[in-house]
PDB file of C-alpha atoms in Angstrom:
ATOM      1  CA  MET A   1     -20.493  -5.270   0.027  1.00  0.00           C
ATOM      2  CA  GLU A   2     -17.983  -7.393  -1.865  1.00  0.00           C
ATOM      3  CA  GLU A   3     -14.349  -6.352  -1.878  1.00  0.00           C
ATOM      4  CA  THR A   4     -12.890  -5.310  -5.243  1.00  0.00           C
ATOM      5  CA  ALA A   5      -9.590  -6.642  -6.586  1.00  0.00           C
ATOM      6  CA  ALA A   6      -7.946  -3.271  -5.886  1.00  0.00           C
ATOM      7  CA  GLN A   7      -9.213  -3.307  -2.292  1.00  0.00           C
ATOM      8  CA  ARG A   8      -7.888  -6.849  -1.802  1.00  0.00           C
ATOM      9  CA  ARG A   9      -4.464  -5.847  -3.160  1.00  0.00           C
ATOM     10  CA  ARG A  10      -4.381  -2.793  -0.890  1.00  0.00           C
ATOM     11  CA  ARG A  11      -5.407  -4.858   2.154  1.00  0.00           C
ATOM     12  CA  ARG A  12      -2.735  -7.491   1.409  1.00  0.00           C
ATOM     13  CA  LEU A  13      -0.079  -4.817   0.878  1.00  0.00           C
ATOM     14  CA  ARG A  14      -1.055  -3.113   4.155  1.00  0.00           C
ATOM     15  CA  ALA A  15      -0.790  -6.443   5.947  1.00  0.00           C
ATOM     16  CA  GLU A  16       2.652  -7.162   4.513  1.00  0.00           C
ATOM     17  CA  VAL A  17       4.013  -3.678   5.226  1.00  0.00           C
ATOM     18  CA  SER A  18       2.635  -3.805   8.766  1.00  0.00           C
ATOM     19  CA  ARG A  19       4.134  -7.247   9.368  1.00  0.00           C
ATOM     20  CA  ARG A  20       7.553  -6.085   8.207  1.00  0.00           C
ATOM     21  CA  ALA A  21       7.300  -2.926  10.313  1.00  0.00           C
ATOM     22  CA  VAL A  22       6.452  -4.886  13.465  1.00  0.00           C
ATOM     23  CA  VAL A  23       9.422  -7.211  12.891  1.00  0.00           C
ATOM     24  CA  LEU A  24      11.773  -4.260  12.359  1.00  0.00           C
ATOM     25  CA  PHE A  25      10.448  -2.467  15.444  1.00  0.00           C
ATOM     26  CA  ALA A  26      11.027  -5.619  17.498  1.00  0.00           C
ATOM     27  CA  GLU A  27      14.554  -6.117  16.132  1.00  0.00           C
ATOM     28  CA  GLN A  28      15.787  -2.523  16.176  1.00  0.00           C
ATOM     29  CA  GLY A  29      13.471  -0.788  18.628  1.00  0.00           C
ATOM     30  CA  TYR A  30      10.536   1.417  17.740  1.00  0.00           C
ATOM     31  CA  ALA A  31      12.340   4.749  18.123  1.00  0.00           C
ATOM     32  CA  ALA A  32      15.438   3.519  16.274  1.00  0.00           C
ATOM     33  CA  THR A  33      13.480   2.366  13.218  1.00  0.00           C
ATOM     34  CA  SER A  34      12.685   4.970  10.578  1.00  0.00           C
ATOM     35  CA  THR A  35       9.775   4.917   8.187  1.00  0.00           C
ATOM     36  CA  GLU A  36      12.365   4.873   5.395  1.00  0.00           C
ATOM     37  CA  GLN A  37      13.716   1.588   6.768  1.00  0.00           C
ATOM     38  CA  VAL A  38      10.209   0.147   6.936  1.00  0.00           C
ATOM     39  CA  ALA A  39       9.495   1.229   3.356  1.00  0.00           C
ATOM     40  CA  ALA A  40      12.753  -0.334   2.159  1.00  0.00           C
ATOM     41  CA  ALA A  41      12.085  -3.593   4.031  1.00  0.00           C
ATOM     42  CA  ALA A  42       8.599  -3.770   2.521  1.00  0.00           C
ATOM     43  CA  ASP A  43       9.871  -2.800  -0.940  1.00  0.00           C
ATOM     44  CA  VAL A  44       7.554   0.213  -1.224  1.00  0.00           C
ATOM     45  CA  SER A  45       8.249   3.916  -1.579  1.00  0.00           C
ATOM     46  CA  ARG A  46       7.908   6.222   1.406  1.00  0.00           C
ATOM     47  CA  SER A  47       4.966   7.942  -0.317  1.00  0.00           C
ATOM     48  CA  THR A  48       3.229   4.571  -0.776  1.00  0.00           C
ATOM     49  CA  LEU A  49       3.865   3.806   2.884  1.00  0.00           C
ATOM     50  CA  PHE A  50       2.077   7.004   3.894  1.00  0.00           C
ATOM     51  CA  ARG A  51      -0.781   6.381   1.482  1.00  0.00           C
ATOM     52  CA  LEU A  52      -1.320   3.079   3.273  1.00  0.00           C
ATOM     53  CA  PHE A  53      -0.729   4.268   6.846  1.00  0.00           C
ATOM     54  CA  ALA A  54      -1.436   7.609   8.504  1.00  0.00           C
ATOM     55  CA  ASP A  55       1.748   7.664  10.569  1.00  0.00           C
ATOM     56  CA  LYS A  56       4.477   5.508  12.085  1.00  0.00           C
ATOM     57  CA  GLU A  57       2.239   4.367  14.953  1.00  0.00           C
ATOM     58  CA  ASP A  58      -0.409   3.310  12.458  1.00  0.00           C
ATOM     59  CA  LEU A  59       2.058   0.742  11.109  1.00  0.00           C
ATOM     60  CA  LEU A  60       1.499  -1.118  14.385  1.00  0.00           C
ATOM     61  CA  PHE A  61      -2.244  -0.601  14.696  1.00  0.00           C
ATOM     62  CA  GLY A  62      -3.540   0.068  11.182  1.00  0.00           C
ATOM     63  CA  LEU A  63      -4.492  -3.512  10.379  1.00  0.00           C
ATOM     64  CA  GLU A  64      -7.260  -3.283  12.931  1.00  0.00           C
ATOM     65  CA  ASP A  65      -9.129  -0.861  10.678  1.00  0.00           C
ATOM     66  CA  ASP A  66     -10.225  -3.770   8.465  1.00  0.00           C
ATOM     67  CA  LEU A  67     -11.328  -5.701  11.539  1.00  0.00           C
ATOM     68  CA  LEU A  68     -13.228  -2.686  12.881  1.00  0.00           C
ATOM     69  CA  ALA A  69     -15.128  -2.345   9.633  1.00  0.00           C
ATOM     70  CA  SER A  70     -15.849  -6.070   9.641  1.00  0.00           C
ATOM     71  CA  ALA A  71     -17.183  -5.935  13.219  1.00  0.00           C
ATOM     72  CA  ARG A  72     -19.352  -2.868  12.565  1.00  0.00           C
ATOM     73  CA  GLU A  73     -20.804  -4.446   9.433  1.00  0.00           C
ATOM     74  CA  ALA A  74     -21.412  -7.821  11.106  1.00  0.00           C
ATOM     75  CA  VAL A  75     -23.412  -6.206  13.920  1.00  0.00           C
ATOM     76  CA  ALA A  76     -25.396  -3.945  11.613  1.00  0.00           C
ATOM     77  CA  GLN A  77     -26.203  -6.752   9.166  1.00  0.00           C
ATOM     78  CA  ALA A  78     -27.073  -9.455  11.700  1.00  0.00           C
ATOM     79  CA  PRO A  79     -30.573 -10.905  11.233  1.00  0.00           C
ATOM     80  CA  ALA A  80     -33.226  -8.414  12.363  1.00  0.00           C
ATOM     81  CA  ASP A  81     -34.763 -10.925  14.784  1.00  0.00           C
ATOM     82  CA  LEU A  82     -31.431 -11.415  16.585  1.00  0.00           C
ATOM     83  CA  PRO A  83     -31.384  -9.536  19.920  1.00  0.00           C
ATOM     84  CA  PRO A  84     -28.707  -6.810  20.237  1.00  0.00           C
ATOM     85  CA  TRP A  85     -26.575  -8.799  22.700  1.00  0.00           C
ATOM     86  CA  ALA A  86     -26.568 -11.836  20.415  1.00  0.00           C
ATOM     87  CA  ALA A  87     -25.693  -9.688  17.385  1.00  0.00           C
ATOM     88  CA  VAL A  88     -22.735  -7.949  19.019  1.00  0.00           C
ATOM     89  CA  ARG A  89     -21.566 -11.185  20.625  1.00  0.00           C
ATOM     90  CA  SER A  90     -21.662 -13.061  17.323  1.00  0.00           C
ATOM     91  CA  ALA A  91     -19.733 -10.284  15.581  1.00  0.00           C
ATOM     92  CA  ALA A  92     -17.076 -10.195  18.307  1.00  0.00           C
ATOM     93  CA  VAL A  93     -16.548 -13.960  18.190  1.00  0.00           C
ATOM     94  CA  ALA A  94     -16.258 -13.824  14.386  1.00  0.00           C
ATOM     95  CA  VAL A  95     -13.647 -11.050  14.634  1.00  0.00           C
ATOM     96  CA  ALA A  96     -11.811 -13.076  17.287  1.00  0.00           C
ATOM     97  CA  GLY A  97     -11.467 -15.803  14.675  1.00  0.00           C
ATOM     98  CA  GLN A  98      -9.849 -13.311  12.295  1.00  0.00           C
ATOM     99  CA  VAL A  99      -7.568 -11.976  15.049  1.00  0.00           C
ATOM    100  CA  ALA A 100      -6.458 -15.519  15.895  1.00  0.00           C
ATOM    101  CA  ALA A 101      -4.692 -15.742  12.536  1.00  0.00           C
ATOM    102  CA  LEU A 102      -2.482 -12.823  13.629  1.00  0.00           C
ATOM    103  CA  ARG A 103      -1.210 -14.372  16.878  1.00  0.00           C
ATOM    104  CA  ASP A 104       2.540 -14.231  16.166  1.00  0.00           C
ATOM    105  CA  LEU A 105       2.290 -10.693  14.852  1.00  0.00           C
ATOM    106  CA  LEU A 106       0.244  -9.616  17.889  1.00  0.00           C
ATOM    107  CA  LEU A 107       2.738 -11.162  20.309  1.00  0.00           C
ATOM    108  CA  THR A 108       5.576  -9.300  18.626  1.00  0.00           C
ATOM    109  CA  ARG A 109       3.545  -6.097  18.560  1.00  0.00           C
ATOM    110  CA  GLU A 110       2.722  -6.419  22.270  1.00  0.00           C
ATOM    111  CA  HIS A 111       6.447  -6.678  23.003  1.00  0.00           C
ATOM    112  CA  VAL A 112       7.098  -3.481  21.017  1.00  0.00           C
ATOM    113  CA  VAL A 113       4.177  -1.597  22.601  1.00  0.00           C
ATOM    114  CA  ALA A 114       5.165  -2.606  26.143  1.00  0.00           C
ATOM    115  CA  GLY A 115       8.366  -0.590  25.892  1.00  0.00           C
ATOM    116  CA  VAL A 116       6.890   2.662  24.543  1.00  0.00           C
ATOM    117  CA  PRO A 117       4.387   4.647  26.674  1.00  0.00           C
ATOM    118  CA  ALA A 118       3.041   6.590  23.671  1.00  0.00           C
ATOM    119  CA  LEU A 119       2.207   3.298  21.967  1.00  0.00           C
ATOM    120  CA  GLN A 120       0.442   2.081  25.102  1.00  0.00           C
ATOM    121  CA  SER A 121      -1.789   5.160  24.882  1.00  0.00           C
ATOM    122  CA  ARG A 122      -2.468   4.425  21.219  1.00  0.00           C
ATOM    123  CA  ALA A 123      -3.375   0.823  22.103  1.00  0.00           C
ATOM    124  CA  ALA A 124      -5.886   2.100  24.674  1.00  0.00           C
ATOM    125  CA  ALA A 125      -7.341   4.478  22.081  1.00  0.00           C
ATOM    126  CA  LYS A 126      -7.780   1.540  19.682  1.00  0.00           C
ATOM    127  CA  LEU A 127      -9.943  -0.196  22.277  1.00  0.00           C
ATOM    128  CA  ARG A 128     -12.190   2.874  22.380  1.00  0.00           C
ATOM    129  CA  ARG A 129     -12.425   2.662  18.581  1.00  0.00           C
ATOM    130  CA  TRP A 130     -13.539  -0.975  18.920  1.00  0.00           C
ATOM    131  CA  GLU A 131     -16.246   0.125  21.332  1.00  0.00           C
ATOM    132  CA  GLY A 132     -17.300   2.834  18.906  1.00  0.00           C
ATOM    133  CA  ALA A 133     -17.465   0.451  15.956  1.00  0.00           C
ATOM    134  CA  LEU A 134     -19.613  -2.061  17.837  1.00  0.00           C
ATOM    135  CA  ALA A 135     -21.855   0.682  19.244  1.00  0.00           C
ATOM    136  CA  GLU A 136     -22.240   2.128  15.743  1.00  0.00           C
ATOM    137  CA  GLY A 137     -23.278  -1.272  14.417  1.00  0.00           C
ATOM    138  CA  LEU A 138     -25.821  -1.604  17.227  1.00  0.00           C
ATOM    139  CA  GLY A 139     -27.088   1.911  16.545  1.00  0.00           C
ATOM    140  CA  ALA A 140     -27.684   0.936  12.920  1.00  0.00           C
ATOM    141  CA  ARG A 141     -29.971  -1.788  14.302  1.00  0.00           C
ATOM    142  CA  GLY A 142     -31.991   0.818  16.211  1.00  0.00           C
ATOM    143  CA  VAL A 143     -30.466   0.178  19.641  1.00  0.00           C
ATOM    144  CA  PRO A 144     -30.559   3.362  21.782  1.00  0.00           C
ATOM    145  CA  ALA A 145     -27.120   5.033  21.973  1.00  0.00           C
ATOM    146  CA  GLN A 146     -26.577   4.502  25.702  1.00  0.00           C
ATOM    147  CA  ASP A 147     -27.531   0.821  25.500  1.00  0.00           C
ATOM    148  CA  ALA A 148     -25.322   0.375  22.433  1.00  0.00           C
ATOM    149  CA  GLN A 149     -22.354   1.928  24.240  1.00  0.00           C
ATOM    150  CA  LEU A 150     -22.894  -0.247  27.308  1.00  0.00           C
ATOM    151  CA  LEU A 151     -23.131  -3.464  25.296  1.00  0.00           C
ATOM    152  CA  ALA A 152     -20.073  -2.512  23.235  1.00  0.00           C
ATOM    153  CA  LYS A 153     -18.003  -1.743  26.350  1.00  0.00           C
ATOM    154  CA  LEU A 154     -18.955  -5.078  27.925  1.00  0.00           C
ATOM    155  CA  VAL A 155     -18.005  -7.023  24.814  1.00  0.00           C
ATOM    156  CA  VAL A 156     -14.705  -5.164  24.385  1.00  0.00           C
ATOM    157  CA  ALA A 157     -13.850  -5.757  28.062  1.00  0.00           C
ATOM    158  CA  CYS A 158     -14.448  -9.487  27.575  1.00  0.00           C
ATOM    159  CA  PHE A 159     -12.391  -9.380  24.371  1.00  0.00           C
ATOM    160  CA  GLU A 160      -9.499  -7.682  26.234  1.00  0.00           C
ATOM    161  CA  VAL A 161      -9.504 -10.355  28.935  1.00  0.00           C
ATOM    162  CA  ALA A 162      -9.723 -13.209  26.428  1.00  0.00           C
ATOM    163  CA  LEU A 163      -7.005 -11.719  24.209  1.00  0.00           C
ATOM    164  CA  ALA A 164      -4.624 -11.134  27.123  1.00  0.00           C
ATOM    165  CA  GLY A 165      -5.101 -14.705  28.327  1.00  0.00           C
ATOM    166  CA  TRP A 166      -4.688 -16.126  24.846  1.00  0.00           C
ATOM    167  CA  LEU A 167      -1.514 -14.134  24.178  1.00  0.00           C
ATOM    168  CA  ALA A 168      -0.173 -15.237  27.577  1.00  0.00           C
ATOM    169  CA  GLY A 169      -0.626 -18.873  26.551  1.00  0.00           C
ATOM    170  CA  GLU A 170      -3.941 -19.741  28.161  1.00  0.00           C
ATOM    171  CA  PRO A 171      -5.151 -23.004  26.591  1.00  0.00           C
ATOM    172  CA  GLY A 172      -7.819 -22.747  23.934  1.00  0.00           C
ATOM    173  CA  ASP A 173      -8.328 -20.679  20.842  1.00  0.00           C
ATOM    174  CA  LEU A 174      -9.308 -17.023  20.987  1.00  0.00           C
ATOM    175  CA  PRO A 175     -12.941 -17.389  19.865  1.00  0.00           C
ATOM    176  CA  ASP A 176     -13.507 -20.056  22.540  1.00  0.00           C
ATOM    177  CA  LEU A 177     -11.859 -17.937  25.244  1.00  0.00           C
ATOM    178  CA  LEU A 178     -13.988 -14.965  24.234  1.00  0.00           C
ATOM    179  CA  THR A 179     -17.129 -17.093  24.225  1.00  0.00           C
ATOM    180  CA  ALA A 180     -16.272 -18.348  27.725  1.00  0.00           C
ATOM    181  CA  ALA A 181     -15.740 -14.783  28.984  1.00  0.00           C
ATOM    182  CA  LEU A 182     -19.019 -13.635  27.443  1.00  0.00           C
ATOM    183  CA  ASP A 183     -20.807 -16.655  28.958  1.00  0.00           C
ATOM    184  CA  ARG A 184     -19.476 -15.781  32.440  1.00  0.00           C
ATOM    185  CA  LEU A 185     -20.622 -12.180  32.232  1.00  0.00           C
ATOM    186  CA  PRO A 186     -24.323 -12.649  33.167  1.00  0.00           C
ATOM    187  CA  GLU A 187     -23.364 -14.745  36.197  1.00  0.00           C
ATOM    188  CA  LEU A 188     -20.822 -12.156  37.327  1.00  0.00           C
ATOM    189  CA  LEU A 189     -23.357  -9.353  36.937  1.00  0.00           C
ATOM    190  CA  ARG A 190     -25.863 -11.234  39.113  1.00  0.00           C
ATOM    191  CA  ALA A 191     -23.314 -11.923  41.870  1.00  0.00           C
TER     192      ALA A 191
END
């Protein structure tokens, strides 16, 4: 489904507001930064801010919603003759390419999240949402629910490891690191 002009504008505005929020949270501290300050920095009204984001925490994690939808759709719409593992793997590597463009923002966000236990819980919940999105995409392909959940959890675990290494400065780009982690998985499972 092609994105409309209004959807593109909304997505770009969400990205800009989120970016400004992350910078403010890093500069001033998460607790010390109000949503009013974020709205002012992004040049939007407070009501617009809350039309774009569910809550203050969502300012940090809301951009992933677009990526979740992209991953779910990529798995569900992969060629019918592609095995489930190949479909979910391909979708994850494609999303890793999109995530790679957000490296500086993610590094700053990780710094903010590290200092706030409630945000760490929200980050963990986001990973479960990733698993759900991938499993949903696999389910749309007719993969049994338990198999879909298992495949999704494996891919998300590999993504977590690749992302952590990439953010820590491990050489290589994120899609390549994810591909390497996914390639190691069968060998590790046989060991």
